[in-house]
Short mmCIF file of C-alpha atoms in Angstrom, two decimals:
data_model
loop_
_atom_site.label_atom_id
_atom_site.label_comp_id
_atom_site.label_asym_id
_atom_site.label_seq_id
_atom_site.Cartn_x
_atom_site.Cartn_y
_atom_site.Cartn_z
CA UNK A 144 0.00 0.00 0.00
CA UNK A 145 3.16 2.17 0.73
CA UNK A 146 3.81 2.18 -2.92
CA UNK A 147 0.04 3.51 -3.86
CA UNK A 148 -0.62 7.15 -4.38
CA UNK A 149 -4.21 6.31 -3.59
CA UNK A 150 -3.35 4.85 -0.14
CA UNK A 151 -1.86 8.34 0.74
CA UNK A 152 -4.48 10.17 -0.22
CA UNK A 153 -7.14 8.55 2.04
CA UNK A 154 -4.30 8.77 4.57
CA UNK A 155 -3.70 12.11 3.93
CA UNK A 156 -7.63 12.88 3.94
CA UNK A 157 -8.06 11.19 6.95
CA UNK A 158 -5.10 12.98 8.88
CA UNK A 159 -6.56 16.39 8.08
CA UNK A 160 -8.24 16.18 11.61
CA UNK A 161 -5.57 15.77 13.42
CA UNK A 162 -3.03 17.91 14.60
CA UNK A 163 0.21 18.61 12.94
CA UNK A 164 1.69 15.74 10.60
CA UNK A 165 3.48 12.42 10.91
CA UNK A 166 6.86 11.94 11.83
CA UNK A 167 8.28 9.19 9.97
CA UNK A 168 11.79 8.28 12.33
CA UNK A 169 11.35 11.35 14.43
CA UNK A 170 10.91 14.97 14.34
CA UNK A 171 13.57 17.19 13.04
CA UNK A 172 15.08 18.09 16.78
CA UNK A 173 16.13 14.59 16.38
CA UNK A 174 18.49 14.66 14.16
CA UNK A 175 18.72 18.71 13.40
CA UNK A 176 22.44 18.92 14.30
CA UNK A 177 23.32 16.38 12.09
CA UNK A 178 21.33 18.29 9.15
CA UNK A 179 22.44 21.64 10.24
CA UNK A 180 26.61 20.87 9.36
CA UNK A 181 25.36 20.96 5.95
CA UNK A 182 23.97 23.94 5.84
CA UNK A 183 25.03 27.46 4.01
CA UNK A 184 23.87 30.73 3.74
CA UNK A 185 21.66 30.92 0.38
CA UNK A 186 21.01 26.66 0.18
CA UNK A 187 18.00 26.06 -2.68
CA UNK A 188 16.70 22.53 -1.09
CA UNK A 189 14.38 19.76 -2.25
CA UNK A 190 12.68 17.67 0.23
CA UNK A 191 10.78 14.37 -1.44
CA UNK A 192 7.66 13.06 -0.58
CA UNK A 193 7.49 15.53 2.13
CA UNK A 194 4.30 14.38 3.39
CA UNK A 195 2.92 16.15 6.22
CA UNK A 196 6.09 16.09 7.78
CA UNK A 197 7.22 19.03 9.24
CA UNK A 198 10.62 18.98 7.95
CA UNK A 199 9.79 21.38 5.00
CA UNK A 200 9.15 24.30 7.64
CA UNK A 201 11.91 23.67 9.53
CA UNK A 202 14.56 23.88 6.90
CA UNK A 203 12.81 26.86 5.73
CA UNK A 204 13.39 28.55 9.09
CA UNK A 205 17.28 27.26 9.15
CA UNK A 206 17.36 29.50 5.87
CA UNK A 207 17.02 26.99 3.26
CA UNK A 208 14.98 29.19 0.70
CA UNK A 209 13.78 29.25 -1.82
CA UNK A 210 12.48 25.41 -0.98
CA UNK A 211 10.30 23.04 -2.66
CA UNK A 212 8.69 20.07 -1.67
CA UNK A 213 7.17 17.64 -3.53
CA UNK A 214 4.58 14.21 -3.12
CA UNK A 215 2.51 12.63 -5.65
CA UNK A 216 -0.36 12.52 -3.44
CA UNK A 217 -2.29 15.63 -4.45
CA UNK A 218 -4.17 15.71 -1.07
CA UNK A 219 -0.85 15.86 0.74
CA UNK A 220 0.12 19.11 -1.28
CA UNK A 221 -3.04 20.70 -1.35
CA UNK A 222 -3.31 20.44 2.07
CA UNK A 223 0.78 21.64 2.84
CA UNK A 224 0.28 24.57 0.18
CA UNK A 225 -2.82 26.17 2.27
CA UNK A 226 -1.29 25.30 5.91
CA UNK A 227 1.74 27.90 4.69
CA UNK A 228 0.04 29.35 2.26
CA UNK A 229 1.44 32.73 4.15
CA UNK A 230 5.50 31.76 4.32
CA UNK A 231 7.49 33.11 1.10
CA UNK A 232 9.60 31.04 -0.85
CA UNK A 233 7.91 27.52 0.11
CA UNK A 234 6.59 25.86 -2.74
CA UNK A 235 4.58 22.45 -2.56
CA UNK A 236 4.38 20.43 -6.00
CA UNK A 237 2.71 17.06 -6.50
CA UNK A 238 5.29 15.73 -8.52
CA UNK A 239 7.05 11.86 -8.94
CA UNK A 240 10.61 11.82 -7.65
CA UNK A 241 12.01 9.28 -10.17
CA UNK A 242 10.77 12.39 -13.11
CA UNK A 243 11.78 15.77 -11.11
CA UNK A 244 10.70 18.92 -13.28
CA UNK A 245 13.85 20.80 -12.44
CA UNK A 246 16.66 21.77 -14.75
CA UNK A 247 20.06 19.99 -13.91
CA UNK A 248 22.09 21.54 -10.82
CA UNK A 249 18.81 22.89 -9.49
CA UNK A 250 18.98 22.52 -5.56
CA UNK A 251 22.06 22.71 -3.15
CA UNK A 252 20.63 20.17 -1.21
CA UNK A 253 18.03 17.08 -1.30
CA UNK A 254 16.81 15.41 1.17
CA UNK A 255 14.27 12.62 2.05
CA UNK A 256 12.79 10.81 5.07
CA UNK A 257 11.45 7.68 4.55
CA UNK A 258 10.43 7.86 0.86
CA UNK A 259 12.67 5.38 -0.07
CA UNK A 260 11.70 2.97 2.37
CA UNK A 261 7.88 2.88 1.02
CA UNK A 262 9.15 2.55 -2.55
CA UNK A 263 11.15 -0.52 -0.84
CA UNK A 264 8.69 -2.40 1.16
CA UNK A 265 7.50 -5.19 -1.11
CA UNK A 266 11.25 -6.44 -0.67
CA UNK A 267 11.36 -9.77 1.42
CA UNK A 268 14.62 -10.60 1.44
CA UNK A 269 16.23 -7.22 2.84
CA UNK A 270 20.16 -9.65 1.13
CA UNK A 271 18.57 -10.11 -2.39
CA UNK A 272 16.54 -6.71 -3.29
CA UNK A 273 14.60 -7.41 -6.55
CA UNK A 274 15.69 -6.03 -9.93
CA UNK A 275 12.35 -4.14 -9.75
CA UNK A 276 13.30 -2.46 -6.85
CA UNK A 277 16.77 -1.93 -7.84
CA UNK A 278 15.98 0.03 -10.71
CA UNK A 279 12.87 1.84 -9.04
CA UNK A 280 15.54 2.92 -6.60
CA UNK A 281 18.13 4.04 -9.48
CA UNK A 282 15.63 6.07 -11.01
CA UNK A 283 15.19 8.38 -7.84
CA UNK A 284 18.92 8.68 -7.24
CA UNK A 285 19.89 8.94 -10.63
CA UNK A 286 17.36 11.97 -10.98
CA UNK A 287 18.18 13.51 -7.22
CA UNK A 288 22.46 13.63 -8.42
CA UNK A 289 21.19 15.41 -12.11
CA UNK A 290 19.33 18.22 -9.72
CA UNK A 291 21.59 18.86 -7.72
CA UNK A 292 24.59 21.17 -7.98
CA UNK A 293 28.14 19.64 -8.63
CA UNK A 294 29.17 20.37 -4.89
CA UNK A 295 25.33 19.57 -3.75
CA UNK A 296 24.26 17.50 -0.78
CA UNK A 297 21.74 14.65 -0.91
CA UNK A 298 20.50 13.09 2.41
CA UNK A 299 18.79 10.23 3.15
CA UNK A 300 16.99 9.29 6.29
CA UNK A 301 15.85 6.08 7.05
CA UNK A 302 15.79 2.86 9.43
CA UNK A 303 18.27 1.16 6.62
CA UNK A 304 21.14 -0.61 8.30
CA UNK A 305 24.45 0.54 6.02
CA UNK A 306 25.11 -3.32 4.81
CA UNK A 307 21.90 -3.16 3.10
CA UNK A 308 21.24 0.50 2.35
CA UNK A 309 24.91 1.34 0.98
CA UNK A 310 25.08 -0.72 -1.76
CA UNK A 311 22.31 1.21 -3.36
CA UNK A 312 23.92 5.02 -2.65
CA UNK A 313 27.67 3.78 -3.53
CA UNK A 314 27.01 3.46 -7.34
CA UNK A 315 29.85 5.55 -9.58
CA UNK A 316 27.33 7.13 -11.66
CA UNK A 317 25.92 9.37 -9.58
CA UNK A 318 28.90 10.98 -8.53
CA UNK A 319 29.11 11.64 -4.76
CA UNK A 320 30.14 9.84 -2.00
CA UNK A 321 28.57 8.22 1.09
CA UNK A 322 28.72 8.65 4.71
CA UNK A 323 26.71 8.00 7.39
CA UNK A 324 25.70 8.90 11.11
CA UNK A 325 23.05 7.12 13.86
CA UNK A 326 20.64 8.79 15.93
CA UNK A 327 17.58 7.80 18.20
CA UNK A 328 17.54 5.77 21.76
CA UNK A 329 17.17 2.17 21.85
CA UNK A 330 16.62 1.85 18.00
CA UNK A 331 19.25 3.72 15.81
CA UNK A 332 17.97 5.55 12.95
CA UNK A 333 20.59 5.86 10.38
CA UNK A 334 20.74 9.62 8.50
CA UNK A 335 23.11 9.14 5.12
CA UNK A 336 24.90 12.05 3.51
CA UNK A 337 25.97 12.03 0.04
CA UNK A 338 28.44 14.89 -1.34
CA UNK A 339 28.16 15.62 -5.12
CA UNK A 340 31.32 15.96 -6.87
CA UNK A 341 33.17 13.92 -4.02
CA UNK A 342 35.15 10.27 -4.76
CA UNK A 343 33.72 7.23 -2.87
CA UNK A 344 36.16 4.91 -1.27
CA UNK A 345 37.59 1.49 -2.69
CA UNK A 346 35.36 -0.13 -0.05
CA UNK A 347 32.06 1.85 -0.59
CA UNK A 348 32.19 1.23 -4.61
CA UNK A 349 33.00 -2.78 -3.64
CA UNK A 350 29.79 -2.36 -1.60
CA UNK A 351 28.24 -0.78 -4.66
CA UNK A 352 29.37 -3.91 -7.05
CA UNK A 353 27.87 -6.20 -4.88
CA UNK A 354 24.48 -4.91 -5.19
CA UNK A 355 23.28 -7.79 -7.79
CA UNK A 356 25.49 -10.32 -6.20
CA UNK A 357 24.22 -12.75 -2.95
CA UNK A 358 25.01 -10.93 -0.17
CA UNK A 359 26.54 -12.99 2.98
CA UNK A 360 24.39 -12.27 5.77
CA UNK A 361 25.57 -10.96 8.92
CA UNK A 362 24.36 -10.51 12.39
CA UNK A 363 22.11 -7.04 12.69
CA UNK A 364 20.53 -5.90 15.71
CA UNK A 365 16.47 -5.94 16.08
CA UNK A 366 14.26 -3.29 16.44
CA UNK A 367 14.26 -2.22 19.68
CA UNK A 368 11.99 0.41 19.69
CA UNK A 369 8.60 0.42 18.62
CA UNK A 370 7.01 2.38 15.43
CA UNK A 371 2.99 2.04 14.45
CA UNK A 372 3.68 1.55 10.90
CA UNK A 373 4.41 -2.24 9.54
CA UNK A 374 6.95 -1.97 7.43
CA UNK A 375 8.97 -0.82 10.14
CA UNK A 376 9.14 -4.81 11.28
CA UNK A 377 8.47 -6.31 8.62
CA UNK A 378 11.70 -5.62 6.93
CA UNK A 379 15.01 -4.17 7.26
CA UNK A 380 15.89 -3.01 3.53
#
């Protein structure tokens, strides 16, 4: 259903009565300092399938601006276009992140929370992702590294463990490389930065090669601490 435009807008309908928005892996105090050594006077940002997150107004107030956000759920945007309908230089777009309508070198920085997990969750085996998925994935990255500028910053934020989330960042073409940081209490949410422009290292790009190979599994750690959606148990892509 995660994958279903339709799901999110009933979702979205259905939210409008409550207060606020969802916070997929936290709210932005979470993990704000990690976000914030990023930042630069004058930043243009992107934030995908921003939801009704309120990560969009918060990087507007760090001085990200102007700043667009985008979902393909036209209830989402509708509904984020008249909550702040009165803050300049926020812009809310229903729009499909694997076809962004920006020019190349568009936005200093990209960022997404969670959006690639729900494009993710039919995967079963988080060792063996699916072609399907594979390329689904490609498509948003390839399009999120021809946006952004050649010394632009792409983050990721997600419950992705780095053995299985790596391989899928560390691929040559997109030009940038990959590092990572942990936040959260019992569970660790893990918050990936990618640097346009920027080499990976010899053991990233072997990660990257092995992403259509059998991966030898590993012990990971469980999920300690408890979120209300599924997918958050079910799987561990």
């Amino acid at each position: 259903m995660y994958k279903e435009s339709g799901y999110w807008d009933a979702r979205y309908a259905e939210e409008r009565r409550l207060p606020g928005g969802h916070e997929w892996f936290g709210g932005y105090r979470d993990f704000a300092p990690l976000v914030r050594r990023e930042l630069r006077p004058g930043m243009r940002g992107l934030v995908l399938g921003c939801g009704t997150s309120s990560l969009s107004v918060q990087l507007h107030k760090e001085g990200v601006s102007p700043l667009f956000s985008i979902d393909y759920s036209p209830v989402c945007i509708m509904e984020m276009a008249q909550r702040h309908a009165d803050v300049p230089d926020m812009n809310w777009m229903v729009m499909d992140a694997r076809q962004l309508q920006f020019p190349g070198g568009t936005f200093d920085l990209v960022i997404e929370k969670g959006t690639l997990d729900a494009m993710m969750v039919d995967e079963k085996d988080p060792w063996t992702v699916t072609q399907e998925t594979t390329s689904l994935v490609d498509e948003v990255l390839s399009e999120v590294s021809r946006v952004l500028t050649p010394s632009g910053c792409f983050i990721s934020i997600t419950f992705s463990q780095p053995h299985f989330r790596i391989r899928h960042y560390a691929q040559p073409q997109y030009d940038w490389s990959v590092s990572y940081d942990t936040y959260g209490r019992d569970f660790h949410y893990f918050l990936y930065t990618m640097h346009k422009g920027r080499r990976l290292t010899p053991c990233d790009l072997e990660k990257g090669q092995s992403l259509q190979k059998p991966y030898v599994q590993e012990q990971v750690s469980t999920l300690l601490e408890s979120d209300n959606e599924d997918f958050l148990s079910n799987i561990q892509i």
